[in-house]
Every structure is written in structure tokens, then in C-alpha cells.
Amino acid sequence: MVALSVYPDQLSFLGGAMNLPADFTSHRFAAGRERANTLKVVTLNLEAGGWDGHHGQHQRLDLLPELIGDADLVLFVEGKEFSLHGQELRFHAERLLADLGLRSFMTRSVIGELHDLVFARWPRLRLVRHYTPDLPGVFHDQIGWLSFEVTGLDRLLWVRSVQWASWNGDVRLDLAQKLTRYAAPDKAAIIGGDLNAIWPDCPGHDEFEPDWLAMPPHKRTHKTLPPGLRPDKAQKVLVSDRRATQILHEVKFVNAGCLAGDMTPTLNHHIDNGQGARIDHLVFSPWLAPAIIPESYRVRCDELSEQASNHRRVSVRLDLGRLG
């Protein structure tokens, strides 16, 4: 069977010759326009890049296609050892996703072997730039950013996959301040990944605040305010350190979960004695945020998610047609 590509300006001729239904044009191309205007964005922290310590291999990485689904853009963090052996694991992941049309781009970590990756559907998203720390002339606030030409978008789409430090709020604050330029009024930008921080409370809903005393002492101070910044005079009350996410909020980045009013924790329920919070985020620049479809926002909570990682997959769809 030969596939026939039909363009709108050909339909008047082909419609008569092929005796197509009268509503062929409106239904077929309305659906096509809808698909062309929609972009599904996913962020996934696949714990240790899918490493299975029990079996001594990355066998959980094979779950990637089912976890990703029909995504157009995947912001993937914790690519453990993806740079070793000629980037063998990175390209294994890309082969797993080949049938989905996704290509991989990796930014090597400067502090270890947990690398940040972006998988993008080709040729829908066509890479223009990728700033990596090993290249000359790359500024501190450019590292990790990719820009794409995107069908249906009149400007470059800037994308950043991130995993902020789990151990120190000052480090997270520094990383957040490096992202603020991408909230400029003319920027189409997406930031996604494991921020290791809760978003500020928004009107109409509050984030889940963990009971920090329910955690063992050695885990209580990584994501809470340090001594000197705690809210009580005795400096003993532990509260989440949201300074880094507050920076993003103040420069008008929009959190998809907040827009959806969905505060589902993104850590699986067995993590941190049930005190895991919503720390994996998809955030959008002010210019791009009107494209978010709030009702499409999902935090995947199922057996596969529990099996694959300590973090849950987060996704949302954009309707680029809403941008005018």
C-alpha cells in the first residue's frame, strides 16, 4: 500500500476525483491542526538512570518507552553513567525511544555522573543550539540550555532540564538566579526536572509541607531553612527552604501544577517515610504559559511508576494555537 500525502490546496481536485466524503476536509484537517498545535512535555527523574543495584545493571531503563508514552519533549534527569563507555547508555536510551521519534541531547554534570538529558521529537523539534560546559565561550547562565525551532511556534523554544542540589538551599538559590533571564517577556522557555524544592504557596492552594521531624535527623536539614533563617526565635522550627523556587515565582515563571491546582507529591509514597513532597516541576516562561492546558497536567501514580523510580513522572500539554 502506498501512503498518499494530501495538502489542503489539493483537496478540491482530489475530492472530486476520489469521491471523498463532504466532511473530509473539515474533520481530517481540524484534527491535523490540533495535533500540530499540541506539544506534550514530560519530566522524569529515573532514579540513578535506571540502575538496579540488586541485579547490577540498568535494567529499569528498559521501562523508559512505557514511562514516556506519547511525549514530544522529555526533560530527563539522573542520567547515571550516561557519559561512560562512549555514552553507551545514552544511546541505548535513544534506541529504546526510536519508535517514538525522540532524539537525545545530553548536558554533562559538572559535579558527578548524574547527567541532564533532553529527548525531543524529530523533526517536529529541530535543534538550533545546545550550550554544554565543555564548549568555549559558554557563560555560567547558558550551561544546559537548548533552543529549538518548533512547528507552530514563531520563535525559538528554549529548554532546560535541571536537577538542583539536594543538600543545600544556597546552592539551589544560586542555580535559580542563573535561570531568571529566560523569563524575559519575549522568551518561550521551559524548565523541568527535580528542583529538590517545594514551590511557593499560591492563592487558592497550599503545597504539601512535610513533617520534617518524621524523617531521621540526617535527612531533616537538606531541604529546610538553615539556622539563622528559621521562623522561630530559638531557630529550632524546621520549614521547607523555598527561596530558590520563590525566585522563579517572582520573575513570573508559571508552574503547571499550580495552574492545574494539583498538589500531588512527585515522590512515591514510600520515600522519606511518606513525607515526600512536590519537588519535580514543569515551569514555563510568562510568554509561553498561556499555552498550558491545565486539565492535561498529570503526576503519574501507578505500579509502573513505583517500580521504575523514587520519583513520579510529571506531564502537561501545550496548545501553541493559544499563543496567537
Short mmCIF file of C-alpha atoms in Angstrom, two decimals:
data_model
loop_
_atom_site.label_atom_id
_atom_site.label_comp_id
_atom_site.label_asym_id
_atom_site.label_seq_id
_atom_site.Cartn_x
_atom_site.Cartn_y
_atom_site.Cartn_z
CA MET A 1 0.00 0.00 0.00
CA VAL A 2 1.30 3.47 -0.89
CA ALA A 3 0.61 6.32 1.52
CA LEU A 4 -0.80 9.43 -0.13
CA SER A 5 0.03 12.83 1.33
CA VAL A 6 -2.81 15.26 0.71
CA TYR A 7 -2.36 19.00 1.13
CA PRO A 8 -5.30 21.34 1.71
CA ASP A 9 -4.91 23.13 -1.64
CA GLN A 10 -5.13 19.79 -3.45
CA LEU A 11 -8.37 18.66 -1.89
CA SER A 12 -10.74 20.38 -4.30
CA PHE A 13 -9.24 18.36 -7.13
CA LEU A 14 -8.76 15.09 -5.26
CA GLY A 15 -12.10 15.33 -3.55
CA GLY A 16 -13.89 15.11 -6.90
CA ALA A 17 -11.60 12.51 -8.43
CA MET A 18 -11.66 10.23 -5.36
CA ASN A 19 -15.27 10.91 -4.31
CA LEU A 20 -14.22 11.77 -0.74
CA PRO A 21 -16.87 12.44 1.94
CA ALA A 22 -18.12 16.00 2.08
CA ASP A 23 -16.78 16.49 5.61
CA PHE A 24 -13.33 15.03 4.84
CA THR A 25 -11.61 18.40 4.73
CA SER A 26 -13.03 19.86 7.92
CA HIS A 27 -12.65 16.75 10.08
CA ARG A 28 -9.31 15.47 8.79
CA PHE A 29 -7.52 18.77 8.82
CA ALA A 30 -9.09 20.07 12.02
CA ALA A 31 -7.60 17.01 13.72
CA GLY A 32 -4.29 17.59 11.96
CA ARG A 33 -4.18 21.21 13.07
CA GLU A 34 -4.98 20.16 16.64
CA ARG A 35 -2.11 17.67 16.69
CA ALA A 36 0.25 20.18 15.07
CA ASN A 37 -0.57 22.79 17.71
CA THR A 38 -0.22 20.46 20.69
CA LEU A 39 3.07 19.74 22.43
CA LYS A 40 3.28 17.21 25.26
CA VAL A 41 6.05 17.91 27.76
CA VAL A 42 7.25 15.34 30.31
CA THR A 43 9.80 15.45 33.10
CA LEU A 44 11.17 12.26 34.59
CA ASN A 45 13.74 11.57 37.25
CA LEU A 46 14.56 7.93 36.57
CA GLU A 47 16.38 7.09 39.78
CA ALA A 48 20.11 6.64 39.11
CA GLY A 49 19.36 6.47 35.38
CA GLY A 50 17.55 3.15 35.79
CA TRP A 51 20.38 1.47 37.70
CA ASP A 52 19.22 -1.67 39.50
CA GLY A 53 21.62 -2.32 42.36
CA HIS A 54 20.13 -5.75 43.02
CA HIS A 55 20.91 -7.00 39.52
CA GLY A 56 23.94 -4.76 38.95
CA GLN A 57 22.69 -3.26 35.72
CA HIS A 58 20.48 -0.52 34.30
CA GLN A 59 17.52 -2.82 33.62
CA ARG A 60 14.91 -0.27 34.80
CA LEU A 61 15.97 1.87 31.84
CA ASP A 62 14.06 -0.58 29.64
CA LEU A 63 10.83 0.80 31.16
CA LEU A 64 11.52 4.17 29.53
CA PRO A 65 9.22 3.86 26.46
CA GLU A 66 6.22 2.97 28.60
CA LEU A 67 7.01 5.73 31.07
CA ILE A 68 7.44 8.36 28.34
CA GLY A 69 4.38 7.48 26.26
CA ASP A 70 3.47 9.94 23.51
CA ALA A 71 5.68 12.81 24.69
CA ASP A 72 7.11 15.35 22.26
CA LEU A 73 9.66 16.71 24.71
CA VAL A 74 11.19 14.87 27.68
CA LEU A 75 13.28 16.55 30.37
CA PHE A 76 15.19 13.65 31.90
CA VAL A 77 17.46 13.83 34.94
CA GLU A 78 19.78 11.45 36.78
CA GLY A 79 21.39 10.02 33.66
CA LYS A 80 23.76 7.98 35.84
CA GLU A 81 26.91 6.99 33.95
CA PHE A 82 25.37 8.00 30.61
CA SER A 83 28.71 9.56 29.65
CA LEU A 84 30.77 6.39 30.15
CA HIS A 85 31.88 3.88 27.51
CA GLY A 86 31.30 6.22 24.59
CA GLN A 87 27.92 7.33 26.02
CA GLU A 88 26.63 3.78 25.57
CA LEU A 89 23.70 4.17 27.99
CA ARG A 90 22.59 7.44 26.46
CA PHE A 91 22.39 5.89 23.02
CA HIS A 92 20.73 2.77 24.41
CA ALA A 93 18.01 5.03 25.79
CA GLU A 94 17.71 6.76 22.42
CA ARG A 95 17.30 3.43 20.65
CA LEU A 96 14.60 2.45 23.12
CA LEU A 97 12.73 5.62 22.14
CA ALA A 98 13.45 5.41 18.39
CA ASP A 99 9.93 4.28 17.52
CA LEU A 100 8.63 7.41 19.26
CA GLY A 101 10.82 9.61 17.05
CA LEU A 102 12.78 11.02 20.01
CA ARG A 103 16.41 12.13 19.75
CA SER A 104 18.67 12.69 22.77
CA PHE A 105 20.80 15.65 23.85
CA MET A 106 22.92 15.44 26.98
CA THR A 107 24.45 18.08 29.24
CA ARG A 108 27.19 16.52 31.32
CA SER A 109 27.08 17.18 35.03
CA VAL A 110 29.97 19.20 36.44
CA ILE A 111 29.64 17.60 39.90
CA GLY A 112 29.30 13.87 39.22
CA GLU A 113 27.81 11.23 36.94
CA LEU A 114 24.12 12.20 37.12
CA HIS A 115 23.66 13.97 33.79
CA ASP A 116 20.73 16.01 32.42
CA LEU A 117 19.16 14.96 29.13
CA VAL A 118 16.51 16.21 26.75
CA PHE A 119 14.68 13.92 24.36
CA ALA A 120 12.93 15.78 21.54
CA ARG A 121 10.65 14.56 18.77
CA TRP A 122 12.32 14.99 15.39
CA PRO A 123 11.63 16.73 13.03
CA ARG A 124 8.87 18.47 14.99
CA LEU A 125 11.58 20.00 17.19
CA ARG A 126 14.75 20.95 15.33
CA LEU A 127 17.81 21.77 17.42
CA VAL A 128 19.44 25.16 16.84
CA ARG A 129 21.78 25.48 19.85
CA HIS A 130 22.98 23.41 22.79
CA TYR A 131 25.22 25.03 25.39
CA THR A 132 27.38 22.48 27.21
CA PRO A 133 30.01 23.21 29.88
CA ASP A 134 32.88 21.77 27.83
CA LEU A 135 32.46 24.27 24.98
CA PRO A 136 34.39 27.57 24.83
CA GLY A 137 32.54 30.83 25.24
CA VAL A 138 29.64 29.39 27.26
CA PHE A 139 28.56 31.63 30.13
CA HIS A 140 27.51 30.27 33.53
CA ASP A 141 23.82 31.01 32.91
CA GLN A 142 23.83 29.36 29.47
CA ILE A 143 25.02 25.89 30.51
CA GLY A 144 22.46 23.22 29.76
CA TRP A 145 20.12 25.33 27.64
CA LEU A 146 18.92 24.09 24.25
CA SER A 147 16.98 26.06 21.66
CA PHE A 148 14.69 24.50 19.08
CA GLU A 149 12.74 25.56 16.06
CA VAL A 150 9.25 24.17 16.62
CA THR A 151 6.50 23.71 14.10
CA GLY A 152 3.66 26.02 15.15
CA LEU A 153 5.85 28.44 17.11
CA ASP A 154 7.02 31.79 15.74
CA ARG A 155 10.22 31.96 17.84
CA LEU A 156 12.84 29.66 19.30
CA LEU A 157 11.81 27.39 22.16
CA TRP A 158 14.38 27.38 24.97
CA VAL A 159 14.52 24.20 27.06
CA ARG A 160 16.42 23.35 30.26
CA SER A 161 16.45 20.01 32.05
CA VAL A 162 17.56 20.52 35.65
CA GLN A 163 18.36 18.68 38.83
CA TRP A 164 19.13 21.02 41.66
CA ALA A 165 21.31 20.11 44.62
CA SER A 166 19.51 18.06 47.23
CA TRP A 167 21.90 19.01 50.01
CA ASN A 168 21.90 22.81 50.21
CA GLY A 169 19.37 25.60 49.69
CA ASP A 170 22.09 28.18 48.99
CA VAL A 171 23.28 26.11 46.01
CA ARG A 172 19.69 25.84 44.74
CA LEU A 173 19.26 29.59 45.12
CA ASP A 174 22.39 30.23 43.04
CA LEU A 175 21.12 27.89 40.31
CA ALA A 176 17.71 29.58 40.28
CA GLN A 177 19.25 33.01 39.82
CA LYS A 178 21.04 31.73 36.71
CA LEU A 179 17.67 30.94 35.11
CA THR A 180 15.87 34.25 35.57
CA ARG A 181 16.92 35.80 32.21
CA TYR A 182 14.72 33.22 30.46
CA ALA A 183 11.63 34.80 31.98
CA ALA A 184 12.09 37.82 29.68
CA PRO A 185 8.84 38.96 28.03
CA ASP A 186 9.74 37.66 24.57
CA LYS A 187 11.17 34.26 25.63
CA ALA A 188 9.47 30.93 25.03
CA ALA A 189 11.13 28.81 27.70
CA ILE A 190 10.52 25.56 29.58
CA ILE A 191 12.37 24.43 32.71
CA GLY A 192 11.68 20.99 34.06
CA GLY A 193 13.13 18.41 36.38
CA ASP A 194 13.87 17.68 40.01
CA LEU A 195 14.25 21.01 41.77
CA ASN A 196 14.54 19.36 45.20
CA ALA A 197 12.36 22.19 46.50
CA ILE A 198 8.69 22.94 47.06
CA TRP A 199 7.02 25.73 45.10
CA PRO A 200 5.69 28.77 46.99
CA ASP A 201 2.05 28.57 48.05
CA CYS A 202 -0.31 30.15 45.55
CA PRO A 203 -3.74 31.78 46.04
CA GLY A 204 -6.32 29.02 46.38
CA HIS A 205 -3.97 26.19 47.31
CA ASP A 206 -1.08 25.32 49.57
CA GLU A 207 1.76 22.97 48.83
CA PHE A 208 2.18 19.84 50.94
CA GLU A 209 4.62 20.76 53.73
CA PRO A 210 6.42 17.66 55.01
CA ASP A 211 6.57 16.81 58.67
CA TRP A 212 10.33 17.13 58.85
CA LEU A 213 10.51 15.60 62.33
CA ALA A 214 9.08 12.38 60.85
CA MET A 215 12.37 11.95 58.98
CA PRO A 216 15.62 10.74 60.51
CA PRO A 217 17.84 13.59 61.75
CA HIS A 218 20.36 13.26 58.92
CA LYS A 219 17.63 14.00 56.35
CA ARG A 220 15.98 16.98 58.03
CA THR A 221 18.31 19.81 57.02
CA HIS A 222 18.88 19.28 53.27
CA LYS A 223 15.63 20.89 52.15
CA THR A 224 14.82 23.09 55.13
CA LEU A 225 15.92 26.58 56.05
CA PRO A 226 19.31 26.68 57.79
CA PRO A 227 19.93 28.11 61.27
CA GLY A 228 19.67 31.87 61.19
CA LEU A 229 16.78 31.84 58.69
CA ARG A 230 14.26 29.73 60.59
CA PRO A 231 10.98 31.42 61.58
CA ASP A 232 11.22 30.99 65.36
CA LYS A 233 13.44 32.85 67.77
CA ALA A 234 15.06 29.65 69.03
CA GLN A 235 15.85 28.61 65.45
CA LYS A 236 14.50 25.09 66.01
CA VAL A 237 11.38 25.01 63.82
CA LEU A 238 12.07 23.22 60.53
CA VAL A 239 10.30 24.55 57.44
CA SER A 240 10.93 23.97 53.74
CA ASP A 241 13.54 26.14 52.08
CA ARG A 242 11.63 27.66 49.15
CA ARG A 243 13.97 30.55 48.40
CA ALA A 244 15.06 29.16 45.02
CA THR A 245 11.56 28.46 43.77
CA GLN A 246 10.43 31.81 45.16
CA ILE A 247 12.96 33.46 42.82
CA LEU A 248 11.41 31.70 39.82
CA HIS A 249 7.93 32.63 41.02
CA GLU A 250 8.84 36.28 41.48
CA VAL A 251 10.19 36.63 37.95
CA LYS A 252 6.83 35.25 36.72
CA PHE A 253 7.68 31.70 35.72
CA VAL A 254 4.43 29.72 35.80
CA ASN A 255 4.25 26.29 37.42
CA ALA A 256 1.96 23.91 35.50
CA GLY A 257 0.91 22.10 38.67
CA CYS A 258 -0.15 25.37 40.30
CA LEU A 259 -2.17 26.35 37.24
CA ALA A 260 -3.90 22.95 37.41
CA GLY A 261 -4.39 23.23 41.17
CA ASP A 262 -2.84 19.77 41.54
CA MET A 263 -0.54 19.43 44.55
CA THR A 264 0.08 15.68 44.17
CA PRO A 265 3.52 14.82 45.59
CA THR A 266 6.03 13.78 42.94
CA LEU A 267 7.93 11.42 45.23
CA ASN A 268 6.50 7.94 45.63
CA HIS A 269 4.71 7.29 48.90
CA HIS A 270 7.39 5.03 50.40
CA ILE A 271 10.06 7.74 50.15
CA ASP A 272 11.08 9.74 53.24
CA ASN A 273 8.55 7.99 55.50
CA GLY A 274 5.69 9.29 53.40
CA GLN A 275 6.90 12.88 53.65
CA GLY A 276 8.00 13.25 50.03
CA ALA A 277 6.59 16.43 48.53
CA ARG A 278 6.00 18.04 45.10
CA ILE A 279 9.61 18.71 44.11
CA ASP A 280 9.55 17.74 40.40
CA HIS A 281 8.23 20.66 38.37
CA LEU A 282 7.40 21.87 34.88
CA VAL A 283 7.63 25.66 34.71
CA PHE A 284 7.07 27.98 31.77
CA SER A 285 8.11 31.50 30.88
CA PRO A 286 5.38 34.17 31.06
CA TRP A 287 5.14 34.39 27.25
CA LEU A 288 4.66 30.62 26.84
CA ALA A 289 2.45 29.99 29.89
CA PRO A 290 -0.89 30.83 28.17
CA ALA A 291 -0.37 27.70 26.05
CA ILE A 292 -0.61 25.40 29.10
CA ILE A 293 -3.70 23.17 29.11
CA PRO A 294 -4.28 22.94 32.89
CA GLU A 295 -6.58 19.92 32.76
CA SER A 296 -3.87 17.91 30.96
CA TYR A 297 -1.45 18.13 33.90
CA ARG A 298 -0.67 14.69 35.36
CA VAL A 299 1.51 13.18 38.06
CA ARG A 300 1.74 9.50 37.24
CA CYS A 301 0.86 7.41 40.30
CA ASP A 302 0.73 3.72 39.45
CA GLU A 303 2.57 0.44 39.89
CA LEU A 304 4.91 1.11 36.98
CA SER A 305 5.90 4.46 38.47
CA GLU A 306 6.63 2.81 41.82
CA GLN A 307 8.68 0.12 40.12
CA ALA A 308 10.71 2.47 37.92
CA SER A 309 11.88 5.19 40.28
CA ASN A 310 11.57 7.00 43.58
CA HIS A 311 10.16 9.96 41.59
CA ARG A 312 6.93 10.12 39.60
CA ARG A 313 6.62 11.25 36.00
CA VAL A 314 5.07 14.69 35.52
CA SER A 315 3.47 15.79 32.23
CA VAL A 316 1.40 18.55 30.68
CA ARG A 317 0.24 19.52 27.19
CA LEU A 318 0.65 22.86 25.47
CA ASP A 319 -1.71 24.27 22.85
CA LEU A 320 0.51 26.54 20.78
CA GLY A 321 -2.58 27.83 18.97
CA ARG A 322 -3.49 29.75 22.12
CA LEU A 323 -0.47 32.00 21.68
CA GLY A 324 -1.99 33.83 18.73
#
